[in-house]
mmCIF file of C-alpha atoms and ligand atoms in Angstrom:
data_model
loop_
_atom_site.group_PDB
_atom_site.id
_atom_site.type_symbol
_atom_site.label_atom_id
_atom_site.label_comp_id
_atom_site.label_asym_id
_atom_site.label_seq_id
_atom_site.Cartn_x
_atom_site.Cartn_y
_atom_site.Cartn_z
ATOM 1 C CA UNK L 1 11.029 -102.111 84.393
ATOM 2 C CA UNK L 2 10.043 -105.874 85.521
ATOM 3 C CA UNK L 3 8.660 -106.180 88.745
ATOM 4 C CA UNK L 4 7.845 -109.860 90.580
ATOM 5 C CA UNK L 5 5.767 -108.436 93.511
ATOM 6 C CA UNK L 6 3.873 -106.244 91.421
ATOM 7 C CA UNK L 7 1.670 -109.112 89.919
ATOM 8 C CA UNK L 8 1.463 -110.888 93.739
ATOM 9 C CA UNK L 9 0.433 -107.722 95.414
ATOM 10 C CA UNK L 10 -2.538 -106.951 92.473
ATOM 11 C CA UNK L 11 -3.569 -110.869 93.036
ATOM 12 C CA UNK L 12 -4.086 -109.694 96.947
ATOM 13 C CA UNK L 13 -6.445 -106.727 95.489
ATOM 14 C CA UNK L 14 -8.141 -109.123 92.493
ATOM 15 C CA UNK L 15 -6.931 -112.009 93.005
ATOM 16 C CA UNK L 16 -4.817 -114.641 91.497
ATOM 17 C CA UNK L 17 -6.294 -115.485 87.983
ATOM 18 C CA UNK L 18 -7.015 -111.463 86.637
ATOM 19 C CA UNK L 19 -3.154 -110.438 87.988
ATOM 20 C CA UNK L 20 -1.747 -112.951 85.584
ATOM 21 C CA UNK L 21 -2.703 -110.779 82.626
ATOM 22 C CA UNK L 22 -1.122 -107.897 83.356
ATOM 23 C CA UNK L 23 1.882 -107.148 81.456
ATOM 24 C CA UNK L 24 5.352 -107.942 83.407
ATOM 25 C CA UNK L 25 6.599 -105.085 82.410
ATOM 26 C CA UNK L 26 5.864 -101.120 82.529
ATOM 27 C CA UNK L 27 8.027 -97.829 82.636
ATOM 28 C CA UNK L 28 8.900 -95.340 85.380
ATOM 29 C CA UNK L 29 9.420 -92.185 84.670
ATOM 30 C CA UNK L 30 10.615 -89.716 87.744
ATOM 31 C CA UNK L 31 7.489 -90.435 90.308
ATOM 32 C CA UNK L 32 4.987 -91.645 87.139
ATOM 33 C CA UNK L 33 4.423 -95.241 85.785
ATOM 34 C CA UNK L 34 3.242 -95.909 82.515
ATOM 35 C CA UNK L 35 1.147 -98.974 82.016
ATOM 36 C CA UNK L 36 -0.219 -100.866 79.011
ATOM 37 C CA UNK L 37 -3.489 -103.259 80.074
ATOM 38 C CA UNK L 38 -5.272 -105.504 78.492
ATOM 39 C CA UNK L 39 -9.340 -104.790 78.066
ATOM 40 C CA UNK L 40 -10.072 -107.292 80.580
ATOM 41 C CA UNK L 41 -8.159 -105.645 83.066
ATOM 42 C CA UNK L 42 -9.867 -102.109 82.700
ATOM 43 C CA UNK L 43 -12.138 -102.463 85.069
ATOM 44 C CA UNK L 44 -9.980 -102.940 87.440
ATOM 45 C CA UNK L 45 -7.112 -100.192 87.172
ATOM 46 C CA UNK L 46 -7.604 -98.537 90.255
ATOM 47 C CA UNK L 47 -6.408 -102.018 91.568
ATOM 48 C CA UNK L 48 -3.644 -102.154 88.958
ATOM 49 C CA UNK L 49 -2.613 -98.434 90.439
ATOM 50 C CA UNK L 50 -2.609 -99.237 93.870
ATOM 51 C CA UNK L 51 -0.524 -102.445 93.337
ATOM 52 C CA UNK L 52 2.366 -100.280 91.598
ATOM 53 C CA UNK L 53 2.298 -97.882 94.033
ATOM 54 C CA UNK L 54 2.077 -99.910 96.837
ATOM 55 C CA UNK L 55 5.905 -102.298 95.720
ATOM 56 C CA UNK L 56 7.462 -99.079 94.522
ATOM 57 C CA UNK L 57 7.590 -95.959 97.082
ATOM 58 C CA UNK L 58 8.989 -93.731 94.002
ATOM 59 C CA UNK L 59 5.385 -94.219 92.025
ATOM 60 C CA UNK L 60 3.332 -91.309 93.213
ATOM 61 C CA UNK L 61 1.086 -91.750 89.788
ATOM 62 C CA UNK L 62 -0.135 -94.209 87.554
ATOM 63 C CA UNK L 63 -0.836 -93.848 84.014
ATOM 64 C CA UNK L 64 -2.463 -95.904 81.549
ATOM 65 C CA UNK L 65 -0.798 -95.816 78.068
ATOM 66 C CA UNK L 66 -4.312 -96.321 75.814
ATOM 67 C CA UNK L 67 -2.434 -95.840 72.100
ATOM 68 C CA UNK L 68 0.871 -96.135 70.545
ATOM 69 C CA UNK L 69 3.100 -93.236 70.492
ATOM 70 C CA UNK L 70 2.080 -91.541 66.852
ATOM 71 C CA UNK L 71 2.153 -87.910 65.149
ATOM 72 C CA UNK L 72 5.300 -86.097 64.725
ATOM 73 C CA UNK L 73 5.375 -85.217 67.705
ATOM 74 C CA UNK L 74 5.793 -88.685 68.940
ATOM 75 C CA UNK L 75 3.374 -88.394 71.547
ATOM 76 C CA UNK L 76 0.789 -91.418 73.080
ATOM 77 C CA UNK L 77 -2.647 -91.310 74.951
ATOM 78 C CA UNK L 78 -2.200 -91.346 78.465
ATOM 79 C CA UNK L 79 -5.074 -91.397 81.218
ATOM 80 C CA UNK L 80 -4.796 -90.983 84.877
ATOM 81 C CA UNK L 81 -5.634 -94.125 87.000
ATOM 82 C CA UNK L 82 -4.027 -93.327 90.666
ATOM 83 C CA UNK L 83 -2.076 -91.649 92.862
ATOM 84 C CA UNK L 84 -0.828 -87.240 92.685
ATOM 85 C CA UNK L 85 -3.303 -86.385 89.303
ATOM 86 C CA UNK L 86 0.020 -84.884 87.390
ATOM 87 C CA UNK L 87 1.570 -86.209 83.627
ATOM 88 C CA UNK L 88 4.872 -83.768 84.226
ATOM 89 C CA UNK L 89 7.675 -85.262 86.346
ATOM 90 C CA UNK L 90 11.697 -84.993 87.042
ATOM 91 C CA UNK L 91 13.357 -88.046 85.686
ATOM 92 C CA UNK L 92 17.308 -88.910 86.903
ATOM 93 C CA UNK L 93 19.584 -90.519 84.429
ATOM 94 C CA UNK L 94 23.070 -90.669 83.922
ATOM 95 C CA UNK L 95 23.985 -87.610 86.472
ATOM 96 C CA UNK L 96 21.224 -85.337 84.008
ATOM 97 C CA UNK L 97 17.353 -84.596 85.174
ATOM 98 C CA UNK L 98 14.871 -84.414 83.068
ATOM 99 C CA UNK L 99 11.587 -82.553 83.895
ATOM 100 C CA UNK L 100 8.957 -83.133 81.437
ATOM 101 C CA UNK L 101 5.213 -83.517 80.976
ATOM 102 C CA UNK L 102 4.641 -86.786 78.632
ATOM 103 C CA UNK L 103 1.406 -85.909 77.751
ATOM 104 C CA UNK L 104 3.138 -83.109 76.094
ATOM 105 C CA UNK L 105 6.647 -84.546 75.272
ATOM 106 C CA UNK L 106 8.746 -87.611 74.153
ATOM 107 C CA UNK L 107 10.282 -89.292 76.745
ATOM 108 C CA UNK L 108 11.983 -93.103 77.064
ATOM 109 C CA UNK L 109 13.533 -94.279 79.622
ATOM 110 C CA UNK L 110 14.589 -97.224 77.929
ATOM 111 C CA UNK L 111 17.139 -94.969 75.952
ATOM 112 C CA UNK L 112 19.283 -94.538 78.850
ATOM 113 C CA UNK L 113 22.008 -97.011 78.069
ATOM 114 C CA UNK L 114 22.220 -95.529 74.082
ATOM 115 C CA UNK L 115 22.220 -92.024 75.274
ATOM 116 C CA UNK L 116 25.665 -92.887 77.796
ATOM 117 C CA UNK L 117 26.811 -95.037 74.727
ATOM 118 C CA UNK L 118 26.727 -91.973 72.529
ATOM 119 C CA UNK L 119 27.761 -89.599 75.110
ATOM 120 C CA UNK L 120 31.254 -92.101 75.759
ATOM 121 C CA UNK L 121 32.224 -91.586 72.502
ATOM 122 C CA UNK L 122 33.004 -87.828 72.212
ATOM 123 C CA UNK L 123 36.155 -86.434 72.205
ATOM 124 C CA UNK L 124 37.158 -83.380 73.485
ATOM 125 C CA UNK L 125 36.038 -80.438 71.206
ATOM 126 C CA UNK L 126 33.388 -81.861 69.618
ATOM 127 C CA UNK L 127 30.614 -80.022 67.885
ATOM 128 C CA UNK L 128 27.064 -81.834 67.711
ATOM 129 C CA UNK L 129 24.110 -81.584 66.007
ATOM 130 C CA UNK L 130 21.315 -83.238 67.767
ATOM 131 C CA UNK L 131 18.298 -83.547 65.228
ATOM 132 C CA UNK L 132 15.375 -84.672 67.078
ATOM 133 C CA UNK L 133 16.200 -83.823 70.693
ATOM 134 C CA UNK L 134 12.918 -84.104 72.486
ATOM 135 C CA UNK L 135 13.533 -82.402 75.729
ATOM 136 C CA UNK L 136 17.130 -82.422 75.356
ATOM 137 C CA UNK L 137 18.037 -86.188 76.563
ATOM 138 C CA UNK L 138 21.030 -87.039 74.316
ATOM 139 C CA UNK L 139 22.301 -83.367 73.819
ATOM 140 C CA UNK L 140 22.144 -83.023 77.958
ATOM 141 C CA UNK L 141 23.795 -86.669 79.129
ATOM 142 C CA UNK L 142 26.625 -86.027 76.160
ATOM 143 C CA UNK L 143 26.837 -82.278 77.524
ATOM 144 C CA UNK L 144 27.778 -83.639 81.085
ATOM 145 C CA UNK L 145 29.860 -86.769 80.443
ATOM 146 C CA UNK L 146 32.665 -85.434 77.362
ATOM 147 C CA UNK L 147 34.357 -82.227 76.825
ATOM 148 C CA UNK L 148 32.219 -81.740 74.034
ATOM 149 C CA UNK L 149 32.621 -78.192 72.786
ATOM 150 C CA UNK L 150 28.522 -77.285 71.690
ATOM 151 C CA UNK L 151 25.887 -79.253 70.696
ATOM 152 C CA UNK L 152 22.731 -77.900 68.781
ATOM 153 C CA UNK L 153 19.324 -79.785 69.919
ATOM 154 C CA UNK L 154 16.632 -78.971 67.525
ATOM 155 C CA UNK L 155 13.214 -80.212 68.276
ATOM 156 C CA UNK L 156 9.481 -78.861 66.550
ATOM 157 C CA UNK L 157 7.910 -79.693 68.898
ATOM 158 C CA UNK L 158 7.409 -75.984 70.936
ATOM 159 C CA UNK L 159 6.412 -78.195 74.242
ATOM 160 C CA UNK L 160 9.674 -79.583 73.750
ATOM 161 C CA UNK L 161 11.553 -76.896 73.213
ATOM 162 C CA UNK L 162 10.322 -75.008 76.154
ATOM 163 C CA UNK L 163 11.255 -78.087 78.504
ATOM 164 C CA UNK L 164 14.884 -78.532 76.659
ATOM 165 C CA UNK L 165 15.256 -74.765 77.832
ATOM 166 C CA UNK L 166 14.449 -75.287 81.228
ATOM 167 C CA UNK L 167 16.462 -78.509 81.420
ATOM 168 C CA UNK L 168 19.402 -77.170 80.032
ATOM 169 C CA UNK L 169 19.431 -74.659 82.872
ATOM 170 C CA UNK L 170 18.561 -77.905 85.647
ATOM 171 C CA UNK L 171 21.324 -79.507 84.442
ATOM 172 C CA UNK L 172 23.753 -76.163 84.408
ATOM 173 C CA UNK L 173 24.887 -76.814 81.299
ATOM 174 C CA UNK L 174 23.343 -73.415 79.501
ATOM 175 C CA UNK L 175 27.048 -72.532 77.682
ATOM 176 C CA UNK L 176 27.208 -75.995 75.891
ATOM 177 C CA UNK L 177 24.076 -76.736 74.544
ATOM 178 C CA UNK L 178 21.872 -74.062 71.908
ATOM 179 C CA UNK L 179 18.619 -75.357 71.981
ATOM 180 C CA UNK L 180 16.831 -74.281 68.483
ATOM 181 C CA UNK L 181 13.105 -74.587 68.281
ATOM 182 C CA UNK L 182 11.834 -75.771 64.155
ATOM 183 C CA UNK L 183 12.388 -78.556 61.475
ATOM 184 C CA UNK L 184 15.609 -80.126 61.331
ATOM 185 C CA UNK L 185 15.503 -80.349 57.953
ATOM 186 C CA UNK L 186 15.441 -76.359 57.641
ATOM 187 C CA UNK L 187 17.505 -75.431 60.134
ATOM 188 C CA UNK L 188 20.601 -77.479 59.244
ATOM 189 C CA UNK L 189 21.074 -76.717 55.998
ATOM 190 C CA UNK L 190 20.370 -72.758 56.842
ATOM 191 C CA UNK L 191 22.654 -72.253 59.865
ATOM 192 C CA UNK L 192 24.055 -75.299 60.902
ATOM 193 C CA UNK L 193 25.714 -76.189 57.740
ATOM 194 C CA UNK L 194 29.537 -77.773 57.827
ATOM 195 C CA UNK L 195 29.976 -77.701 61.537
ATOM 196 C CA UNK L 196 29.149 -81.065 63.072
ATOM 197 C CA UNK L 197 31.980 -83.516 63.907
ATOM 198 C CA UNK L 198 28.471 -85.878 65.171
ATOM 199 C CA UNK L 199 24.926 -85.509 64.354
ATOM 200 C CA UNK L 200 22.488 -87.480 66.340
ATOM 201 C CA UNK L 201 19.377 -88.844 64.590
ATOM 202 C CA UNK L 202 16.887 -89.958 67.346
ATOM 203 C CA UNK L 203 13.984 -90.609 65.375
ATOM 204 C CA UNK L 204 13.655 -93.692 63.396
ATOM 205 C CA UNK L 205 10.509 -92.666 61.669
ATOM 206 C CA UNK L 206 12.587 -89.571 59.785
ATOM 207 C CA UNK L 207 16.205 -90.855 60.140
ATOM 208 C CA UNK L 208 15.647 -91.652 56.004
ATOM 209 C CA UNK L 209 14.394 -88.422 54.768
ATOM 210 C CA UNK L 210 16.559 -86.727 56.273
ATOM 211 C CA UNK L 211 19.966 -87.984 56.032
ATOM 212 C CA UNK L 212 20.712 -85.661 53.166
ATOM 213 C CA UNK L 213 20.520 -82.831 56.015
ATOM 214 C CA UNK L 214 22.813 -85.028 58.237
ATOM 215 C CA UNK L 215 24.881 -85.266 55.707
ATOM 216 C CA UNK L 216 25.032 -81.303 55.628
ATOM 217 C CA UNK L 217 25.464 -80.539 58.564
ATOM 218 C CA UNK L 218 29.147 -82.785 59.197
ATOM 219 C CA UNK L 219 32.249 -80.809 58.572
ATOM 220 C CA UNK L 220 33.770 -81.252 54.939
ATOM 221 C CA UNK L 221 36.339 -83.618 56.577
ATOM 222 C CA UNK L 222 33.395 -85.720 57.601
ATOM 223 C CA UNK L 223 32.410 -87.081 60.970
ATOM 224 C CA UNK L 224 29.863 -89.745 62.442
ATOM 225 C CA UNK L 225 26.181 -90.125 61.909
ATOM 226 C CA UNK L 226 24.447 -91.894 65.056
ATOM 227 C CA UNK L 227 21.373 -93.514 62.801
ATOM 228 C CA UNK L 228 18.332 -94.631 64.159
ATOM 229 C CA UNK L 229 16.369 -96.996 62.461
ATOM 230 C CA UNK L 230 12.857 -99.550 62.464
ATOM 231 C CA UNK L 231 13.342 -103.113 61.232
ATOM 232 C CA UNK L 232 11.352 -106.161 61.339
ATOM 233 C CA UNK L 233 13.269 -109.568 61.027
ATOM 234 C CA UNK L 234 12.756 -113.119 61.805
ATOM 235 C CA UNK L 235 16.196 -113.515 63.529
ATOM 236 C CA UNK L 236 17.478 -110.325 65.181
ATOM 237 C CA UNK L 237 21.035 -111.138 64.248
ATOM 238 C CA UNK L 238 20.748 -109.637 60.852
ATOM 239 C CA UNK L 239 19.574 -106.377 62.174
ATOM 240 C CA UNK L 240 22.466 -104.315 61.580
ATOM 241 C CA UNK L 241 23.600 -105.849 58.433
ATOM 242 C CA UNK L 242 19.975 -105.050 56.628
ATOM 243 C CA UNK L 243 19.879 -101.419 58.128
ATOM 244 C CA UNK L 244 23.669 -100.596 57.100
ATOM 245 C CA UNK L 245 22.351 -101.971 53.497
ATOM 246 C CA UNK L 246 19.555 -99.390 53.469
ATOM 247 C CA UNK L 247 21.506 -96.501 54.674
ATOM 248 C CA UNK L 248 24.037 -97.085 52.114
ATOM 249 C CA UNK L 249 21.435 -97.062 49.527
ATOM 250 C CA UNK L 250 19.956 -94.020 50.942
ATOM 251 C CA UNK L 251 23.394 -92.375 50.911
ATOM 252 C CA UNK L 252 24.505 -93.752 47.830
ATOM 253 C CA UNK L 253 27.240 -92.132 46.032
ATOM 254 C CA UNK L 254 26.781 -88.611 47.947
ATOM 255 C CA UNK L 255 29.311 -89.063 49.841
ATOM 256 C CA UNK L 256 33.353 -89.842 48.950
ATOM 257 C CA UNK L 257 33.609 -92.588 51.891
ATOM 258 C CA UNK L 258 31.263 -94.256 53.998
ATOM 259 C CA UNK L 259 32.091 -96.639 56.876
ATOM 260 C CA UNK L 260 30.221 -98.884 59.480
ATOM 261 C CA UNK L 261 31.967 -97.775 62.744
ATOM 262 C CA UNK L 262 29.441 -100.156 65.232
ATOM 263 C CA UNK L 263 25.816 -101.221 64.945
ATOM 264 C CA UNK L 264 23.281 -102.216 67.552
ATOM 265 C CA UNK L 265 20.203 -103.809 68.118
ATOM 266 C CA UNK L 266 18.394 -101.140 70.461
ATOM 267 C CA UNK L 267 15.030 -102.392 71.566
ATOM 268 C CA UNK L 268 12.618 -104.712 70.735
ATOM 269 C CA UNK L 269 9.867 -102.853 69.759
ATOM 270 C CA UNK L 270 6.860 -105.536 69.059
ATOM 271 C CA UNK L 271 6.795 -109.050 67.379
ATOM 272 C CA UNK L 272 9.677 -108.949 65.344
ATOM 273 C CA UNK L 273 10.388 -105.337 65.191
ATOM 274 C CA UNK L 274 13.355 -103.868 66.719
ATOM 275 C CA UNK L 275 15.098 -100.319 66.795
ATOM 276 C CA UNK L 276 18.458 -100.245 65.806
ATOM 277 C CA UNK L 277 21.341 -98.102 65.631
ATOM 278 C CA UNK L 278 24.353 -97.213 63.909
ATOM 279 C CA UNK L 279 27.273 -95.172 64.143
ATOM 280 C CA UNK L 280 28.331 -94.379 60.352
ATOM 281 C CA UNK L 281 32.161 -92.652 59.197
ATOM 282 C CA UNK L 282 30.772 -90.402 56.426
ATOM 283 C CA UNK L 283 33.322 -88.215 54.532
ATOM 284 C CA UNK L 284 31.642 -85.586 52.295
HETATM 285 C C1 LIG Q 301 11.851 -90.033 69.512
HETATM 286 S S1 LIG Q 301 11.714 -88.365 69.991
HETATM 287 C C2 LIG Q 301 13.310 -87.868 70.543
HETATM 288 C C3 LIG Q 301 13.823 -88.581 71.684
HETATM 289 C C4 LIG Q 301 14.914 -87.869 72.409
HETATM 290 N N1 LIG Q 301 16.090 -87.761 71.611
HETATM 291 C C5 LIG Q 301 15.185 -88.570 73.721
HETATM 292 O O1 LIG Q 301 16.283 -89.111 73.917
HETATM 293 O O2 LIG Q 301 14.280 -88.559 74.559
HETATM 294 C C6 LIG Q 301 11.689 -87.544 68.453
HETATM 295 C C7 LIG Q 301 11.537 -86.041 68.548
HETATM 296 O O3 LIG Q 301 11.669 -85.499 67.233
HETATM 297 C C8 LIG Q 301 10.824 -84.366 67.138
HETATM 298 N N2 LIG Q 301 10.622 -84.091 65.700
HETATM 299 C C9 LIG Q 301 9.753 -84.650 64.845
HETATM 300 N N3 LIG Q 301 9.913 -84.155 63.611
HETATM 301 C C10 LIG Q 301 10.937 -83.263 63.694
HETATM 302 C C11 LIG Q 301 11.590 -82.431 62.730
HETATM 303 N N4 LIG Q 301 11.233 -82.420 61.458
HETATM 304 N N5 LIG Q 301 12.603 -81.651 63.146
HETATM 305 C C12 LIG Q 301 12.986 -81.637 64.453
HETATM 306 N N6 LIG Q 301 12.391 -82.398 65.401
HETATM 307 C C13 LIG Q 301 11.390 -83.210 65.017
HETATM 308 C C14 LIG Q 301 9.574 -84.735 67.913
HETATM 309 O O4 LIG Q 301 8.882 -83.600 68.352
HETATM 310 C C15 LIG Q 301 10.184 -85.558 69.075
HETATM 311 O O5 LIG Q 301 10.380 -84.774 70.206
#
């Protein structure tokens, strides 16, 4: 999220020259913001709290992000700096609410417009196997936008798990959605084998390893792999043609067809690094 008055109302509190480091942009997540800040603004991120809160009546609390999201858990250092002292919140997106605590979970906003992209392509039916379903983002916005018949949303993470529960019953979709609690990798080949028409890979750091399990888990007619990927490139243009390249060597001669269906640049995710996506036709 990009806010103008955010840097004029923080030049008010410490003045003009300090505001104009402070990074344009920061997330909101249900009533919580999530900023990044350089060291020279640490001193002053009460400041940097009040400003948010003050241009946005929906920030009740400010966090400072202090590390990347790592671990497999995908999780990131986050300390309070203002407002209600609380790290869970209810997010809205695409007619679905998400209550989470993102000390505890992963959570983007920023994947809003992939999950409805996803979610717009499922026919009526459909059987999904979500790999890496966090609190249950993908599995719940594809739940209440297609006639989808079930989808599976597997996450280790027992913090995870525990929320997807409870959100699946928010969002009153508790008949479409099972909500399995383990490795991916384990439980699709032992109970989830042959059944997918989709399986969503939300997690670029394991999409490689485990696309055999993908793989396993379509039908034997086949069906489409959403596949989430890291690249770095100069220009971003030749994103999708270097990651359908790797997946194809990663897939190799598995499979009796394989087929680029659509690709997408996702998110920037640094200098030259970008998260991108594609939808893949495999046939076993
Ligand atoms: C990037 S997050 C998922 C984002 C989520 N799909 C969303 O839209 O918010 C990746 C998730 O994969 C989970 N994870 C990591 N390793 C896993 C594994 N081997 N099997 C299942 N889930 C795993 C993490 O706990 C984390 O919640």
């Amino acid at each position: 999220m990009i806010r103008g008055g955010f840097r004029k109302s923080l030049s008010e509190l410490i003045g003009e020259e300090l505001a104009s480091l402070t990074p344009r942009s920061f997330d909101v997540v249900g009533n919580i913001a999530i900023i990044k800040l350089p060291e020279s603004l640490l001193p002053h991120k009460q400041a940097v709290a009040k400003a948010l809160m003050s241009i946005n009546r929906q920030i009740r609390t400010v966090l400072l992000q202090t590390s990347n999201v790592n671990g497999p858990f995908r999780l990131r250092k986050l300390g309070w700096i203002g407002g209600i002292r609380t790290w869970e919140t209810v997010h809205k997106e695409n007619g679905c609410v998400f209550k989470l605590d993102l000390r505890r979970v992963y959570f983007s906003p920023r994947l809003s417009y992939e999950r409805m992209r996803v979610a717009r392509q499922v026919r009526p039916g459909e059987v999904i196997v979500n790999m890496f379903a966090g609190v249950g983002c993908f599995s719940i916005v594809i739940s209440k936008n297609s006639r989808a018949e079930k989808v599976y949303s597997i996450d280790i993470n027992p913090e995870a798990w525990r929320y997807a529960k409870s959100n699946v019953l928010l969002n009153r979709v508790k008949d479409k959605i099972k909500v399995l609690l383990g490795d991916a990798d384990r439980i699709v080949p032992s109970v989830l084998k042959g059944i997918a028409h989709r399986v969503v890979m939300p997690l670029p750091m394991l999409s490689d390893k485990s696309i055999p399990a993908a793989v396993e888990a379509l039908r034997p007619e086949g069906g489409i792999i959403h596949y989430y990927t890291h690249l770095s490139a100069d220009r971003s243009e030749v994103l999708v043609h270097s990651a359908w390249i790797k997946v194809r060597s990663l897939i190799g001669d598995s499979v009796s067809l394989i087929d680029l269906k659509e690709g997408r640049r996702v998110r920037s995710i640094g200098p030259r690094q970008y998260q991108v996506v594609l939808d893949i036709q495999v046939r076993r």
